[in-house]
Every structure is written in C-alpha cells, then in structure tokens.
mmCIF file of C-alpha atoms in Angstrom:
data_model
loop_
_atom_site.group_PDB
_atom_site.id
_atom_site.type_symbol
_atom_site.label_atom_id
_atom_site.label_comp_id
_atom_site.label_asym_id
_atom_site.label_seq_id
_atom_site.Cartn_x
_atom_site.Cartn_y
_atom_site.Cartn_z
ATOM 1 C CA MET A 1 -10.334 -2.832 10.727
ATOM 2 C CA THR A 2 -11.874 0.154 9.674
ATOM 3 C CA SER A 3 -9.150 1.223 6.837
ATOM 4 C CA LYS A 4 -7.205 0.052 4.140
ATOM 5 C CA ARG A 5 -3.419 0.983 3.196
ATOM 6 C CA PRO A 6 -3.332 2.702 -0.208
ATOM 7 C CA ALA A 7 -1.104 1.739 -2.143
ATOM 8 C CA TRP A 8 -2.816 -1.157 -0.622
ATOM 9 C CA CYS A 9 -2.724 -0.405 -0.795
ATOM 10 C CA PHE A 10 -1.372 -2.822 -0.551
ATOM 11 C CA PHE A 11 0.214 0.436 -0.695
ATOM 12 C CA LEU A 12 1.297 1.306 1.815
ATOM 13 C CA PHE A 13 2.356 0.701 1.892
ATOM 14 C CA LEU A 14 1.993 2.248 1.022
ATOM 15 C CA SER A 15 3.309 3.906 2.624
ATOM 16 C CA PHE A 16 4.035 2.004 -0.673
ATOM 17 C CA LEU A 17 3.800 -1.638 -0.777
ATOM 18 C CA PHE A 18 5.455 -1.338 -4.087
ATOM 19 C CA PRO A 19 7.834 1.871 -3.338
ATOM 20 C CA ALA A 20 10.318 0.577 -5.996
ATOM 21 C CA LEU A 21 7.862 1.603 -8.856
ATOM 22 C CA PHE A 22 9.306 5.128 -7.969
ATOM 23 C CA SER A 23 13.010 4.536 -7.725
ATOM 24 C CA GLY A 24 15.148 5.993 -10.394
ATOM 25 C CA CYS A 25 15.444 4.988 -13.981
ATOM 26 C CA ALA A 26 17.009 2.067 -15.269
ATOM 27 C CA SER A 27 19.905 2.267 -17.488
ATOM 28 C CA SER A 28 19.475 0.908 -21.172
ATOM 29 C CA GLY A 29 22.004 2.288 -23.666
ATOM 30 C CA PRO A 30 22.741 5.576 -24.514
ATOM 31 C CA ARG A 31 20.561 8.513 -23.982
ATOM 32 C CA LEU A 32 20.129 11.970 -24.739
ATOM 33 C CA SER A 33 21.267 13.237 -20.900
ATOM 34 C CA LYS A 34 18.705 16.388 -20.818
ATOM 35 C CA LEU A 35 15.678 14.085 -21.542
ATOM 36 C CA GLN A 36 17.415 11.454 -19.049
ATOM 37 C CA SER A 37 17.944 13.787 -16.222
ATOM 38 C CA ASP A 38 14.195 15.276 -16.512
ATOM 39 C CA ALA A 39 12.842 11.904 -16.046
ATOM 40 C CA ARG A 40 14.932 11.269 -13.098
ATOM 41 C CA SER A 41 13.800 14.422 -11.603
ATOM 42 C CA ALA A 42 10.211 13.921 -12.424
ATOM 43 C CA LEU A 43 9.959 10.520 -10.874
ATOM 44 C CA SER A 44 11.929 11.716 -7.526
ATOM 45 C CA ASN A 45 9.770 14.729 -7.443
ATOM 46 C CA ALA A 46 6.800 12.482 -8.364
ATOM 47 C CA ASN A 47 7.582 10.022 -5.280
ATOM 48 C CA GLN A 48 8.113 12.970 -2.967
ATOM 49 C CA GLN A 49 4.507 14.464 -3.969
ATOM 50 C CA PHE A 50 2.978 11.098 -3.688
ATOM 51 C CA LEU A 51 3.877 10.479 -0.038
ATOM 52 C CA GLN A 52 2.736 14.091 1.002
ATOM 53 C CA GLN A 53 -0.526 13.022 -0.221
ATOM 54 C CA HIS A 54 -0.466 14.933 -3.262
ATOM 55 C CA PRO A 55 -1.537 12.015 -6.015
ATOM 56 C CA ASP A 56 -2.476 14.466 -9.032
ATOM 57 C CA THR A 57 0.614 16.404 -8.769
ATOM 58 C CA ALA A 58 2.609 13.117 -8.546
ATOM 59 C CA LEU A 59 0.369 11.775 -11.760
ATOM 60 C CA HIS A 60 1.527 14.809 -13.732
ATOM 61 C CA LEU A 61 5.097 14.338 -13.012
ATOM 62 C CA VAL A 62 5.011 10.431 -13.890
ATOM 63 C CA ARG A 63 3.467 11.445 -17.147
ATOM 64 C CA GLN A 64 6.223 13.812 -17.938
ATOM 65 C CA ALA A 65 8.604 10.637 -17.014
ATOM 66 C CA LEU A 66 6.739 8.599 -19.428
ATOM 67 C CA ARG A 67 7.037 11.212 -21.951
ATOM 68 C CA ALA A 68 10.729 11.573 -21.646
ATOM 69 C CA HIS A 69 11.296 7.767 -21.788
ATOM 70 C CA GLN A 70 9.212 7.586 -25.019
ATOM 71 C CA LEU A 71 10.963 10.315 -26.722
ATOM 72 C CA LEU A 72 14.289 8.415 -25.637
ATOM 73 C CA GLY A 73 12.755 5.200 -27.229
ATOM 74 C CA ASP A 74 13.076 3.499 -23.777
ATOM 75 C CA LEU A 75 10.441 0.538 -23.745
ATOM 76 C CA PRO A 76 11.403 -0.867 -20.450
ATOM 77 C CA ASP A 77 11.324 2.582 -18.527
ATOM 78 C CA SER A 78 7.938 3.258 -20.229
ATOM 79 C CA VAL A 79 6.230 0.137 -19.218
ATOM 80 C CA ARG A 80 7.482 0.946 -15.441
ATOM 81 C CA ASP A 81 6.204 4.599 -16.009
ATOM 82 C CA MET A 82 2.443 3.481 -17.022
ATOM 83 C CA ASP A 83 2.800 0.824 -13.724
ATOM 84 C CA ARG A 84 3.414 4.028 -11.527
ATOM 85 C CA ILE A 85 0.342 5.960 -13.279
ATOM 86 C CA GLY A 86 -1.911 2.732 -13.166
ATOM 87 C CA TYR A 87 -0.775 2.744 -9.314
ATOM 88 C CA ILE A 88 -1.759 6.393 -8.637
ATOM 89 C CA GLU A 89 -5.217 5.774 -10.346
ATOM 90 C CA VAL A 90 -5.808 2.672 -8.056
ATOM 91 C CA THR A 91 -4.781 4.903 -5.215
ATOM 92 C CA THR A 92 -7.238 7.668 -5.877
ATOM 93 C CA GLY A 93 -9.944 5.259 -6.920
ATOM 94 C CA GLN A 94 -9.890 5.543 -10.747
ATOM 95 C CA TYR A 95 -9.860 1.791 -11.180
ATOM 96 C CA SER A 96 -10.957 1.927 -15.132
ATOM 97 C CA ARG A 97 -8.242 3.995 -16.070
ATOM 98 C CA ALA A 98 -5.472 2.087 -13.985
ATOM 99 C CA VAL A 99 -6.758 -1.162 -16.017
ATOM 100 C CA VAL A 100 -6.065 0.902 -19.250
ATOM 101 C CA TRP A 101 -2.750 1.745 -18.226
ATOM 102 C CA TYR A 102 -1.808 -1.765 -16.878
ATOM 103 C CA GLU A 103 -3.150 -3.095 -20.585
ATOM 104 C CA ARG A 104 -0.806 -1.211 -22.085
ATOM 105 C CA ALA A 105 2.444 -1.694 -19.907
ATOM 106 C CA GLU A 106 1.474 -5.405 -20.547
ATOM 107 C CA LEU A 107 1.576 -5.047 -23.995
ATOM 108 C CA LEU A 108 4.970 -3.393 -24.050
ATOM 109 C CA ALA A 109 6.156 -5.823 -21.621
ATOM 110 C CA SER A 110 5.227 -8.421 -23.561
ATOM 111 C CA ILE A 111 6.556 -7.097 -26.804
ATOM 112 C CA LEU A 112 10.104 -6.432 -25.147
ATOM 113 C CA ARG A 113 9.766 -10.344 -23.897
ATOM 114 C CA ASP A 114 10.736 -9.256 -20.455
ATOM 115 C CA PRO A 115 9.083 -11.684 -17.889
ATOM 116 C CA LEU A 116 9.886 -9.742 -14.676
ATOM 117 C CA LEU A 117 8.549 -6.479 -16.163
ATOM 118 C CA THR A 118 5.166 -8.525 -17.339
ATOM 119 C CA ALA A 119 5.009 -10.186 -13.864
ATOM 120 C CA GLN A 120 5.252 -6.768 -11.869
ATOM 121 C CA THR A 121 2.310 -5.346 -14.080
ATOM 122 C CA GLU A 122 0.309 -8.502 -13.806
ATOM 123 C CA VAL A 123 0.248 -8.151 -9.713
ATOM 124 C CA LEU A 124 -0.588 -4.612 -10.064
ATOM 125 C CA SER A 125 -3.394 -5.337 -12.204
ATOM 126 C CA CYS A 126 -4.153 -8.166 -9.635
ATOM 127 C CA ASP A 127 -4.501 -5.337 -6.696
ATOM 128 C CA THR A 128 -6.905 -3.452 -8.890
ATOM 129 C CA GLU A 129 -9.065 -6.705 -9.150
ATOM 130 C CA ILE A 130 -9.168 -7.202 -5.523
ATOM 131 C CA PHE A 131 -10.234 -3.817 -4.944
ATOM 132 C CA LEU A 132 -13.035 -4.396 -7.306
ATOM 133 C CA GLN A 133 -13.884 -7.925 -5.609
ATOM 134 C CA GLN A 134 -13.225 -9.661 -8.834
ATOM 135 C CA ASN A 135 -11.862 -12.523 -6.688
ATOM 136 C CA VAL A 136 -11.938 -15.363 -9.163
ATOM 137 C CA GLN A 137 -10.027 -13.186 -11.979
ATOM 138 C CA ALA A 138 -7.454 -12.048 -9.230
ATOM 139 C CA ARG A 139 -6.786 -15.477 -8.489
ATOM 140 C CA GLN A 140 -6.399 -16.494 -11.921
ATOM 141 C CA THR A 141 -3.476 -13.548 -12.388
ATOM 142 C CA LEU A 142 -1.890 -14.432 -9.217
ATOM 143 C CA LYS A 143 -1.701 -18.175 -10.980
ATOM 144 C CA LYS A 144 -0.218 -16.477 -13.941
ATOM 145 C CA VAL A 145 2.280 -14.543 -11.962
ATOM 146 C CA ARG A 146 3.564 -17.652 -10.345
ATOM 147 C CA ALA A 147 3.816 -19.501 -13.381
ATOM 148 C CA ILE A 148 5.961 -16.330 -15.202
ATOM 149 C CA LEU A 149 8.178 -16.189 -11.925
ATOM 150 C CA LEU A 150 8.971 -19.987 -11.287
ATOM 151 C CA PRO A 151 11.474 -20.616 -14.102
ATOM 152 C CA LEU A 152 13.363 -17.404 -13.436
ATOM 153 C CA PRO A 153 16.741 -17.468 -11.516
ATOM 154 C CA ASP A 154 16.705 -15.995 -8.030
ATOM 155 C CA SER A 155 17.047 -12.483 -8.038
ATOM 156 C CA ALA A 156 16.219 -9.406 -5.947
ATOM 157 C CA GLN A 157 13.756 -8.175 -8.420
ATOM 158 C CA LYS A 158 12.104 -11.618 -8.966
ATOM 159 C CA ASN A 159 11.727 -11.681 -4.910
ATOM 160 C CA HIS A 160 10.403 -8.328 -4.793
ATOM 161 C CA VAL A 161 7.720 -9.112 -7.364
ATOM 162 C CA LEU A 162 7.108 -12.548 -5.811
ATOM 163 C CA ALA A 163 6.828 -10.895 -2.034
ATOM 164 C CA HIS A 164 4.215 -8.503 -3.675
ATOM 165 C CA ALA A 165 2.250 -11.427 -5.111
ATOM 166 C CA LEU A 166 2.079 -13.027 -1.821
ATOM 167 C CA ASN A 167 1.095 -9.767 -0.154
ATOM 168 C CA SER A 168 -1.841 -9.646 -2.690
ATOM 169 C CA GLU A 169 -2.646 -13.280 -2.137
ATOM 170 C CA GLY A 170 -2.898 -12.557 1.695
ATOM 171 C CA MET A 171 -5.101 -9.744 1.105
ATOM 172 C CA LEU A 172 -7.425 -12.115 -1.136
ATOM 173 C CA PHE A 173 -7.564 -14.542 1.477
ATOM 174 C CA LEU A 174 -8.219 -11.994 4.179
ATOM 175 C CA ARG A 175 -11.531 -10.669 2.342
ATOM 176 C CA GLU A 176 -12.250 -14.144 2.023
ATOM 177 C CA LYS A 177 -12.034 -14.877 5.881
ATOM 178 C CA HIS A 178 -9.323 -17.522 5.346
ATOM 179 C CA PHE A 179 -7.219 -16.036 8.111
ATOM 180 C CA ARG A 180 -4.745 -18.616 8.865
ATOM 181 C CA LYS A 181 -3.984 -18.723 5.131
ATOM 182 C CA ALA A 182 -3.701 -14.670 5.030
ATOM 183 C CA LEU A 183 -1.020 -14.620 7.638
ATOM 184 C CA SER A 184 1.066 -17.194 6.071
ATOM 185 C CA SER A 185 1.221 -15.638 2.852
ATOM 186 C CA PHE A 186 2.231 -12.275 4.742
ATOM 187 C CA GLN A 187 4.961 -14.141 6.587
ATOM 188 C CA LYS A 188 6.119 -15.444 3.497
ATOM 189 C CA ALA A 189 6.160 -11.595 1.866
ATOM 190 C CA LEU A 190 7.927 -10.418 4.828
ATOM 191 C CA SER A 191 10.622 -12.844 4.821
ATOM 192 C CA LEU A 192 11.430 -12.179 1.256
ATOM 193 C CA ASN A 193 11.055 -8.364 1.891
ATOM 194 C CA ARG A 194 13.640 -8.736 4.720
ATOM 195 C CA LYS A 195 15.775 -11.085 2.523
ATOM 196 C CA ASN A 196 15.834 -7.805 -0.103
ATOM 197 C CA GLY A 197 16.094 -5.167 2.603
ATOM 198 C CA ASP A 198 13.021 -3.474 1.755
ATOM 199 C CA SER A 199 11.992 -1.827 4.998
ATOM 200 C CA SER A 200 9.433 0.176 3.769
ATOM 201 C CA ILE A 201 7.365 -2.768 2.371
ATOM 202 C CA THR A 202 8.552 -4.796 5.844
ATOM 203 C CA ALA A 203 6.503 -2.242 7.603
ATOM 204 C CA SER A 204 3.381 -2.989 5.538
ATOM 205 C CA ASN A 205 4.047 -6.558 5.692
ATOM 206 C CA PHE A 206 3.836 -6.689 9.772
ATOM 207 C CA SER A 207 0.738 -3.961 9.705
ATOM 208 C CA ASN A 208 -0.939 -6.615 7.445
ATOM 209 C CA ILE A 209 0.266 -9.679 9.752
ATOM 210 C CA GLY A 210 -1.375 -7.662 12.773
ATOM 211 C CA ASN A 211 -4.262 -7.429 10.825
ATOM 212 C CA ALA A 212 -4.589 -11.221 10.316
ATOM 213 C CA GLU A 213 -3.765 -11.735 13.701
ATOM 214 C CA LEU A 214 -6.405 -9.591 15.247
ATOM 215 C CA ALA A 215 -8.834 -11.473 12.965
ATOM 216 C CA LEU A 216 -7.632 -14.810 14.382
ATOM 217 C CA LYS A 217 -8.264 -13.077 17.964
ATOM 218 C CA LYS A 218 -4.595 -13.113 18.912
ATOM 219 C CA PRO A 219 -4.619 -9.644 19.893
ATOM 220 C CA ASN A 220 -1.269 -10.019 21.617
ATOM 221 C CA LYS A 221 0.719 -10.989 18.620
ATOM 222 C CA SER A 222 -1.268 -8.515 16.790
ATOM 223 C CA ARG A 223 0.019 -5.807 18.943
ATOM 224 C CA GLU A 224 3.635 -7.185 18.576
ATOM 225 C CA ALA A 225 3.256 -6.807 14.785
ATOM 226 C CA PHE A 226 1.619 -3.274 14.737
ATOM 227 C CA GLU A 227 4.310 -1.789 17.005
ATOM 228 C CA LYS A 228 7.268 -3.435 14.474
ATOM 229 C CA ALA A 229 5.072 -1.468 11.364
ATOM 230 C CA LEU A 230 4.903 1.307 13.684
ATOM 231 C CA SER A 231 8.422 1.827 14.309
ATOM 232 C CA LEU A 232 9.652 1.169 10.828
ATOM 233 C CA ASP A 233 6.817 3.855 9.746
ATOM 234 C CA ARG A 234 8.171 6.525 12.163
ATOM 235 C CA LYS A 235 11.629 5.936 11.208
ATOM 236 C CA SER A 236 10.462 6.603 7.531
ATOM 237 C CA GLY A 237 8.111 9.588 8.041
ATOM 238 C CA ASN A 238 5.269 7.737 6.455
ATOM 239 C CA SER A 239 2.106 9.396 8.284
ATOM 240 C CA LYS A 240 -0.516 7.531 6.651
ATOM 241 C CA GLY A 241 1.143 4.326 7.710
ATOM 242 C CA ILE A 242 1.441 5.349 11.290
ATOM 243 C CA ALA A 243 -2.233 6.092 11.438
ATOM 244 C CA PHE A 244 -2.899 2.825 9.993
ATOM 245 C CA ASP A 245 -1.118 1.363 12.749
ATOM 246 C CA SER A 246 -1.876 3.320 15.302
ATOM 247 C CA GLU A 247 -5.476 2.147 14.656
ATOM 248 C CA GLY A 248 -4.483 -1.488 14.671
ATOM 249 C CA LEU A 249 -2.574 -1.173 17.815
ATOM 250 C CA SER A 250 -6.036 0.579 19.226
ATOM 251 C CA LEU A 251 -8.168 -2.583 18.143
ATOM 252 C CA ALA A 252 -5.587 -4.911 19.637
ATOM 253 C CA ASP A 253 -5.769 -3.089 23.007
ATOM 254 C CA VAL A 254 -9.868 -3.052 23.046
ATOM 255 C CA GLN A 255 -9.409 -7.094 22.395
ATOM 256 C CA ILE A 256 -6.987 -7.202 25.389
ATOM 257 C CA GLY A 257 -8.926 -4.621 27.545
ATOM 258 C CA HIS A 258 -5.864 -2.026 27.836
ATOM 259 C CA TRP A 259 -8.590 0.812 27.425
ATOM 260 C CA ASP A 260 -6.239 3.653 28.055
ATOM 261 C CA GLN A 261 -3.551 2.415 25.606
ATOM 262 C CA ALA A 262 -6.451 2.117 22.880
ATOM 263 C CA LEU A 263 -7.595 5.665 23.723
ATOM 264 C CA GLN A 264 -4.297 7.149 22.790
ATOM 265 C CA SER A 265 -3.728 5.240 20.216
ATOM 266 C CA ILE A 266 -7.028 5.782 18.204
ATOM 267 C CA LEU A 267 -6.435 9.826 19.161
ATOM 268 C CA ALA A 268 -3.125 9.309 17.412
ATOM 269 C CA ALA A 269 -4.630 7.977 14.183
ATOM 270 C CA PHE A 270 -7.599 10.663 14.475
ATOM 271 C CA GLN A 271 -5.155 13.562 14.349
ATOM 272 C CA ILE A 272 -3.097 12.486 11.293
ATOM 273 C CA ARG A 273 -6.025 11.685 9.786
ATOM 274 C CA LEU A 274 -7.551 15.382 10.312
ATOM 275 C CA GLN A 275 -4.341 16.619 9.088
ATOM 276 C CA GLN A 276 -4.759 14.958 6.070
ATOM 277 C CA HIS A 277 -8.271 15.953 5.112
ATOM 278 C CA ASP A 278 -9.365 12.115 5.371
ATOM 279 C CA MET A 279 -12.473 13.208 6.730
ATOM 280 C CA GLU A 280 -14.300 9.762 6.114
ATOM 281 C CA GLN A 281 -11.560 7.847 8.065
ATOM 282 C CA SER A 282 -11.299 10.449 10.921
ATOM 283 C CA ARG A 283 -15.007 10.137 11.661
ATOM 284 C CA LYS A 284 -14.552 6.237 11.390
ATOM 285 C CA ASP A 285 -11.701 6.924 14.186
ATOM 286 C CA PHE A 286 -13.976 8.806 16.082
ATOM 287 C CA ALA A 287 -16.756 6.371 16.216
ATOM 288 C CA LEU A 288 -14.110 3.632 17.605
ATOM 289 C CA PHE A 289 -13.167 6.444 20.080
ATOM 290 C CA GLN A 290 -16.774 6.729 21.153
ATOM 291 C CA GLU A 291 -16.959 2.874 21.217
ATOM 292 C CA ILE A 292 -14.068 2.836 23.675
ATOM 293 C CA THR A 293 -15.449 5.468 25.905
ATOM 294 C CA SER A 294 -18.704 3.759 26.148
ATOM 295 C CA LYS A 295 -16.992 0.696 27.828
ATOM 296 C CA HIS A 296 -14.466 2.356 29.738
ATOM 297 C CA PRO A 297 -15.864 6.203 30.332
ATOM 298 C CA VAL A 298 -12.962 8.503 31.054
ATOM 299 C CA SER A 299 -13.220 11.672 33.227
ATOM 300 C CA VAL A 300 -12.657 14.175 30.470
ATOM 301 C CA ASN A 301 -15.027 16.230 28.240
ATOM 302 C CA THR A 302 -14.645 14.326 24.691
ATOM 303 C CA SER A 303 -17.339 16.372 23.409
ATOM 304 C CA LEU A 304 -14.650 18.810 22.468
ATOM 305 C CA LEU A 305 -13.535 16.119 19.836
ATOM 306 C CA GLN A 306 -16.763 16.549 17.626
ATOM 307 C CA ASP A 307 -15.905 20.046 16.991
ATOM 308 C CA TRP A 308 -12.117 19.360 16.852
ATOM 309 C CA PRO A 309 -10.580 22.275 14.034
ATOM 310 C CA ILE A 310 -10.087 20.951 10.622
ATOM 311 C CA PRO A 311 -6.738 22.564 9.580
ATOM 312 C CA SER A 312 -6.396 24.584 6.722
ATOM 313 C CA PRO A 313 -4.845 23.358 3.750
#
C-alpha cells in the first residue's frame, strides 16, 4: 500500500495499535487527589487530541500527566507516560527524541523490576527501530521481549504486549517481503487481541492482514480483511483508519478488476486525507485514482479533482 498506520503505527492503529497507552492511571497507593485528578484529566484529553490529529497538544498534555506522576513519586505511571511521549514522537517522525524517552522509561522499569513495563517499552522501541530500518536491531529487541514474557503467567496485559510484539514482527516480515510469515504473525496478534476484547487494535490487525493478503496476490481475502477493519474503524470513528482501510479496499478491487468500487474507495480515502491536511498522502491517492481511470476510463470530468478545494483549518 502507499500509506502506513501511524501509530504504526503500528498505530493505528492507530487509530492506535497500542491505544492502552492512553488508558487511565493505574492505582499505586495513597495519592494527592488533585494531582491524581489532573493526571487522569490530562491523559483523557491527550487521547482525544491525538485522535483528532493534534499530536503537539497531546504531547503537551502527556507531559503534564508525567509531571503530576513525578510529584506523586509514582514510578510505574511515570514509565507509562514516558512511553506515551515516545509513541507520539514516533508518529510525528521525531525518532531520536522517542529513543531518549524509551531509554528513560526502560531505566525506571528496570529499577522497578517490572517485566511487563520493560517489555512494553521494549516493543515500542522495536517499532521505532523498524521505522528507522534497523531490522537486525529490531529482531534482537523482539527476541528480548519474548524472553521477558515467556516465564510470566498468562494475563490480559501480557497478551496485550505479546500481541503488539507479534504485530511488530509481522511488520518486519512484511518489510522484508516474507509475506506468509507476516500473515501468520498478524493472525496470531489478532487472536490475542480478540481474546482481550481490544476492538480498536483488532481493526489494525485486520488491515495488516489485508496488506499481507494483498502482497500474496489474494485480493478477495484481502478485501474481506479490509472490510472488517473498515467496519470497526467506522464504529470507533477512527478517520485515519477509515482512510487506510478504504485505500486497501481500492487496491484489492484493482487486483480483482472491480474498477467502479476501486474508484469509490480511493475517493473516500482522498477526501479524508484532504480534510486532515495530509497533502503527501492525498497526492498519492490522486495518483492511484489516475492509474485506475487510465485502465478503466470514466465518463466524468476527473480534472476537477486536481483543484479540489483544501479546507481551512
């Protein structure tokens, strides 16, 4: 496909692939109620701002939460906040900053001797390594994550981190063109996320499966996966995910030869990305639109799309 999920990311899913990063604060003994309330409010607002494509505001709010947790002497939530900050930095392309925050988070997690927090930070760090095309390092990090998780008892949090690691592994296989291995990893991640009831992450799993099936030249299976992802993303109002899924459907329909459906889907993605001021991706969508119409001409004035009005912020 021509685009990536942010969060890829992994994010999407999001649109997070790791939305639990922005869940409420964990409880860890007596707290000053004002600071606790401030931290919860900041994280809730950060989640909303991130979903609305305002990463800078989200970053500022998470920093507020981190300050509150530091004043409370709350090391576990401080680790989570540092992971959140690193995650946002990745989605905005600030990889070197993200690495610094993950290193700080890993240090605190190791002092706490909390293996799940350590594994969570490591898998986020792995995503950054994949973005930077540091494939060898990413594989070493994934191996470390598996070693940490293996002796731990089964739990929803362990499954969540393991599913994230499997998704990261799938993305790495996809990049290396090992499409069958990628598909297997994505399917395992989907199974764990379904077990946990993580519907927003499940949407990202389906879209990644759609990508793998597309690469394997199985457009009907790809289309089925993207349709499931689109249904879930529409229910959650994840516009970035809707655009990504629509693009995937378009590419699947091109392989099948369903030209009219392919045009409809890519136009849906094009309009969403214009609204989000993602001009680079909207240009790619338009290029795909032109490619489709070159193979299957339509009797409408498509030149109007080139001067499609860009909405004001």
